[in-house]
PDB file of C-alpha atoms in Angstrom:
ATOM      1  CA  ILE A   1     109.233 115.900  91.544  1.00  0.00           C
ATOM      2  CA  ASN A   2     111.184 119.383  91.778  1.00  0.00           C
ATOM      3  CA  ARG A   3     110.387 120.237  88.188  1.00  0.00           C
ATOM      4  CA  MET A   4     107.536 118.755  88.316  1.00  0.00           C
ATOM      5  CA  ARG A   5     105.992 119.280  91.527  1.00  0.00           C
ATOM      6  CA  PRO A   6     102.656 116.368  91.524  1.00  0.00           C
ATOM      7  CA  ALA A   7     100.072 116.855  93.880  1.00  0.00           C
ATOM      8  CA  VAL A   8      99.957 113.015  94.106  1.00  0.00           C
ATOM      9  CA  VAL A   9     102.543 110.985  94.197  1.00  0.00           C
ATOM     10  CA  ILE A  10     102.003 107.157  94.156  1.00  0.00           C
ATOM     11  CA  LEU A  11     104.805 105.167  95.349  1.00  0.00           C
ATOM     12  CA  GLY A  12     105.467 100.898  95.183  1.00  0.00           C
ATOM     13  CA  ASP A  13     107.837  98.127  96.105  1.00  0.00           C
ATOM     14  CA  ARG A  14     109.204  95.285  97.001  1.00  0.00           C
ATOM     15  CA  TRP A  15     108.691  96.864 100.633  1.00  0.00           C
ATOM     16  CA  SER A  16     110.163  93.843 102.617  1.00  0.00           C
ATOM     17  CA  ARG A  17     113.206  94.118 101.055  1.00  0.00           C
ATOM     18  CA  ASP A  18     113.968  97.473 103.361  1.00  0.00           C
ATOM     19  CA  TRP A  19     112.265  96.585 105.903  1.00  0.00           C
ATOM     20  CA  SER A  20     114.670  97.477 109.013  1.00  0.00           C
ATOM     21  CA  SER A  21     115.497 100.712 107.168  1.00  0.00           C
ATOM     22  CA  LEU A  22     111.640 101.494 105.908  1.00  0.00           C
ATOM     23  CA  ASP A  23     110.481 104.054 108.769  1.00  0.00           C
ATOM     24  CA  SER A  24     113.294 106.290 107.931  1.00  0.00           C
ATOM     25  CA  SER A  25     113.633 105.856 104.257  1.00  0.00           C
ATOM     26  CA  MET A  26     109.512 106.444 104.419  1.00  0.00           C
ATOM     27  CA  LYS A  27     109.944 109.362 106.884  1.00  0.00           C
ATOM     28  CA  ALA A  28     112.907 111.154 104.720  1.00  0.00           C
ATOM     29  CA  THR A  29     110.810 110.182 101.786  1.00  0.00           C
ATOM     30  CA  ALA A  30     107.419 112.193 103.082  1.00  0.00           C
ATOM     31  CA  ALA A  31     109.543 114.644 104.545  1.00  0.00           C
ATOM     32  CA  PHE A  32     111.159 115.585 100.697  1.00  0.00           C
ATOM     33  CA  LEU A  33     108.004 114.569  98.873  1.00  0.00           C
ATOM     34  CA  ARG A  34     106.178 117.579 101.133  1.00  0.00           C
ATOM     35  CA  ALA A  35     108.903 120.121 100.724  1.00  0.00           C
ATOM     36  CA  ASN A  36     108.336 120.215  96.877  1.00  0.00           C
ATOM     37  CA  GLY A  37     104.477 120.472  96.963  1.00  0.00           C
ATOM     38  CA  VAL A  38     103.055 117.072  97.513  1.00  0.00           C
ATOM     39  CA  LYS A  39      99.813 116.703  98.808  1.00  0.00           C
ATOM     40  CA  ASP A  40      98.344 113.528  99.085  1.00  0.00           C
ATOM     41  CA  ILE A  41     101.441 110.246  99.279  1.00  0.00           C
ATOM     42  CA  PHE A  42     100.077 107.181  98.076  1.00  0.00           C
ATOM     43  CA  ALA A  43     102.112 104.107  99.602  1.00  0.00           C
ATOM     44  CA  VAL A  44     100.987 100.816  97.727  1.00  0.00           C
ATOM     45  CA  GLY A  45     100.969  97.556  99.799  1.00  0.00           C
ATOM     46  CA  SER A  46     102.652  94.946  98.028  1.00  0.00           C
ATOM     47  CA  PRO A  47     100.929  92.272  95.424  1.00  0.00           C
ATOM     48  CA  LEU A  48     101.441  88.707  96.765  1.00  0.00           C
ATOM     49  CA  ARG A  49     104.878  87.068  95.696  1.00  0.00           C
ATOM     50  CA  TRP A  50     104.165  84.328  93.284  1.00  0.00           C
ATOM     51  CA  ASP A  51     106.907  80.791  93.983  1.00  0.00           C
ATOM     52  CA  PRO A  52     107.021  79.901  91.916  1.00  0.00           C
ATOM     53  CA  ALA A  53     106.651  82.558  89.582  1.00  0.00           C
ATOM     54  CA  LEU A  54     103.015  83.608  88.012  1.00  0.00           C
ATOM     55  CA  PRO A  55     103.399  82.538  84.641  1.00  0.00           C
ATOM     56  CA  THR A  56     105.093  79.283  85.663  1.00  0.00           C
ATOM     57  CA  ALA A  57     103.279  78.527  88.778  1.00  0.00           C
ATOM     58  CA  MET A  58      99.837  78.809  86.038  1.00  0.00           C
ATOM     59  CA  PHE A  59     101.605  76.686  83.101  1.00  0.00           C
ATOM     60  CA  TRP A  60     101.180  73.921  85.896  1.00  0.00           C
ATOM     61  CA  PHE A  61      98.293  74.004  87.315  1.00  0.00           C
ATOM     62  CA  TYR A  62      97.435  73.675  83.505  1.00  0.00           C
ATOM     63  CA  ARG A  63      99.269  70.928  82.830  1.00  0.00           C
ATOM     64  CA  LYS A  64      97.390  69.497  85.940  1.00  0.00           C
ATOM     65  CA  HIS A  65      94.150  70.486  85.372  1.00  0.00           C
ATOM     66  CA  GLY A  66      93.471  71.699  81.838  1.00  0.00           C
ATOM     67  CA  TYR A  67      93.034  74.784  82.230  1.00  0.00           C
ATOM     68  CA  VAL A  68      93.625  78.563  82.949  1.00  0.00           C
ATOM     69  CA  PRO A  69      92.688  79.544  85.814  1.00  0.00           C
ATOM     70  CA  ALA A  70      91.128  83.431  86.956  1.00  0.00           C
ATOM     71  CA  ARG A  71      91.719  83.117  90.502  1.00  0.00           C
ATOM     72  CA  MET A  72      94.945  80.804  92.244  1.00  0.00           C
ATOM     73  CA  GLU A  73      94.923  79.920  95.566  1.00  0.00           C
ATOM     74  CA  PRO A  74      98.632  80.735  96.979  1.00  0.00           C
ATOM     75  CA  ASN A  75     100.379  78.899  99.624  1.00  0.00           C
ATOM     76  CA  PRO A  76      98.357  79.483 102.630  1.00  0.00           C
ATOM     77  CA  ALA A  77     101.976  80.808 104.249  1.00  0.00           C
ATOM     78  CA  THR A  78     102.720  82.657 101.840  1.00  0.00           C
ATOM     79  CA  LEU A  79      99.067  84.403 101.902  1.00  0.00           C
ATOM     80  CA  SER A  80      99.131  84.997 105.760  1.00  0.00           C
ATOM     81  CA  ALA A  81     102.682  86.411 105.893  1.00  0.00           C
ATOM     82  CA  ALA A  82     101.676  88.467 102.551  1.00  0.00           C
ATOM     83  CA  ARG A  83      98.800  89.905 104.795  1.00  0.00           C
ATOM     84  CA  ALA A  84     101.080  90.497 107.965  1.00  0.00           C
ATOM     85  CA  ALA A  85     103.473  92.686 106.359  1.00  0.00           C
ATOM     86  CA  ASP A  86     100.229  94.401 104.294  1.00  0.00           C
ATOM     87  CA  ARG A  87      99.622  95.530 108.008  1.00  0.00           C
ATOM     88  CA  GLN A  88     103.032  96.343 108.846  1.00  0.00           C
ATOM     89  CA  LEU A  89     103.067  99.073 106.702  1.00  0.00           C
ATOM     90  CA  ARG A  90     100.090 100.202 106.381  1.00  0.00           C
ATOM     91  CA  GLN A  91     100.767 101.893 109.724  1.00  0.00           C
ATOM     92  CA  LEU A  92     104.462 102.891 108.868  1.00  0.00           C
ATOM     93  CA  ALA A  93     102.699 104.351 106.144  1.00  0.00           C
ATOM     94  CA  GLU A  94      99.506 105.748 108.167  1.00  0.00           C
ATOM     95  CA  SER A  95     102.669 107.392 110.762  1.00  0.00           C
ATOM     96  CA  ASN A  96     104.142 108.813 108.113  1.00  0.00           C
ATOM     97  CA  GLY A  97     101.414 110.536 106.954  1.00  0.00           C
ATOM     98  CA  MET A  98     100.932 108.561 103.627  1.00  0.00           C
ATOM     99  CA  HIS A  99      97.464 106.838 102.384  1.00  0.00           C
ATOM    100  CA  PHE A 100      97.533 103.449 101.865  1.00  0.00           C
ATOM    101  CA  VAL A 101      96.538 100.554  99.128  1.00  0.00           C
ATOM    102  CA  SER A 102      96.482  97.100  99.930  1.00  0.00           C
ATOM    103  CA  ALA A 103      97.236  95.190  96.471  1.00  0.00           C
ATOM    104  CA  LEU A 104      96.167  91.429  98.507  1.00  0.00           C
ATOM    105  CA  ASP A 105      92.870  93.255  99.376  1.00  0.00           C
ATOM    106  CA  VAL A 106      92.095  94.618  95.835  1.00  0.00           C
ATOM    107  CA  LEU A 107      93.189  91.312  94.306  1.00  0.00           C
ATOM    108  CA  CYS A 108      92.855  88.476  97.223  1.00  0.00           C
ATOM    109  CA  ASP A 109      89.431  86.911  98.719  1.00  0.00           C
ATOM    110  CA  PRO A 110      90.893  85.248 102.093  1.00  0.00           C
ATOM    111  CA  THR A 111      92.092  82.098  99.965  1.00  0.00           C
ATOM    112  CA  GLN A 112      92.489  83.168  96.621  1.00  0.00           C
ATOM    113  CA  CYS A 113      94.436  85.447  94.131  1.00  0.00           C
ATOM    114  CA  ILE A 114      93.299  86.922  90.785  1.00  0.00           C
ATOM    115  CA  THR A 115      96.058  85.793  88.569  1.00  0.00           C
ATOM    116  CA  LEU A 116      93.890  86.307  84.729  1.00  0.00           C
ATOM    117  CA  VAL A 117      92.167  89.719  83.957  1.00  0.00           C
ATOM    118  CA  ALA A 118      92.181  88.594  80.360  1.00  0.00           C
ATOM    119  CA  PRO A 119      93.338  86.187  77.597  1.00  0.00           C
ATOM    120  CA  PRO A 120      96.936  84.923  78.157  1.00  0.00           C
ATOM    121  CA  PRO A 121      99.698  86.025  78.358  1.00  0.00           C
ATOM    122  CA  GLU A 122      98.588  89.675  78.694  1.00  0.00           C
ATOM    123  CA  GLY A 123      96.249  88.679  80.561  1.00  0.00           C
ATOM    124  CA  LEU A 124      98.000  87.390  83.705  1.00  0.00           C
ATOM    125  CA  VAL A 125      98.312  89.450  86.577  1.00  0.00           C
ATOM    126  CA  ASN A 126     102.189  89.419  87.285  1.00  0.00           C
ATOM    127  CA  PHE A 127     104.570  88.729  84.720  1.00  0.00           C
ATOM    128  CA  ASP A 128     106.521  87.512  87.489  1.00  0.00           C
ATOM    129  CA  TYR A 129     106.506  86.984  90.881  1.00  0.00           C
ATOM    130  CA  ASP A 130     105.972  90.183  92.019  1.00  0.00           C
ATOM    131  CA  HIS A 131     105.346  92.727  88.868  1.00  0.00           C
ATOM    132  CA  PHE A 132     101.957  93.493  87.322  1.00  0.00           C
ATOM    133  CA  THR A 133     101.671  93.610  83.966  1.00  0.00           C
ATOM    134  CA  GLU A 134     100.296  96.581  81.962  1.00  0.00           C
ATOM    135  CA  LEU A 135      96.767  94.858  82.034  1.00  0.00           C
ATOM    136  CA  GLY A 136      97.398  93.695  86.010  1.00  0.00           C
ATOM    137  CA  SER A 137      98.298  97.736  86.803  1.00  0.00           C
ATOM    138  CA  ASP A 138      94.966  98.268  84.704  1.00  0.00           C
ATOM    139  CA  PHE A 139      92.559  96.262  86.683  1.00  0.00           C
ATOM    140  CA  PHE A 140      94.682  96.669  90.128  1.00  0.00           C
ATOM    141  CA  ILE A 141      94.203 100.773  89.631  1.00  0.00           C
ATOM    142  CA  ALA A 142      90.179 100.853  88.744  1.00  0.00           C
ATOM    143  CA  PRO A 143      88.978  99.206  91.694  1.00  0.00           C
ATOM    144  CA  ALA A 144      91.361 100.563  94.033  1.00  0.00           C
ATOM    145  CA  ARG A 145      89.475 104.468  92.638  1.00  0.00           C
ATOM    146  CA  LYS A 146      86.360 103.017  92.424  1.00  0.00           C
ATOM    147  CA  ALA A 147      86.540 102.064  96.531  1.00  0.00           C
ATOM    148  CA  ASP A 148      88.529 105.690  96.649  1.00  0.00           C
ATOM    149  CA  MET A 149      91.693 104.258  97.707  1.00  0.00           C
ATOM    150  CA  LEU A 150      93.361 106.049  95.101  1.00  0.00           C
ATOM    151  CA  TYR A 151      92.193 109.225  94.260  1.00  0.00           C
ATOM    152  CA  TRP A 152      93.694 112.239  91.968  1.00  0.00           C
TER     153      TRP A 152
END
C-alpha cells in the first residue's frame, strides 16, 4: 500500500470471526489506507457460509434430485443470520467512512442463493464454505459494478 498508493481498496473477510474488535480494526485500517492516499475503501460483506461446503451440498442435491441447481435454498436460519450480520457490517463500514457492498444482495434473493455460474466444477460460486471460485468472483464483481456498488 505504501509503495503502490492505490486510489481504491476492496476489503473482504469472514468478518464474524473478528466481530468483537471489528470496529477498532476497521477504524485503524481506514486511517492507515487514507494516510497512504486511498480515496475509496470498499468493505465487501461475507458471502453466505454454506454448511456443508457448497460442493458437498451440491453433490447431495444432485444425488437426491438428479440435476445440479443454479440456485439453492440455504438453511433459512443461516440466511437470516447472514443478513443480520450484513446489516451490522454495513453500519460499521459506513461509520468508518467505507462503502459497503453486500455479497448477499448480489448473490441471493429472499430465499435462494446462486450456486452455479457455469458448468461444474469450475462454475461453482464457492469452492468451500464461503470462498469464491475464480468464476464466482467474476460473477460477483460484474453485477456489483453494473449497479455502481463498486467503481474504480
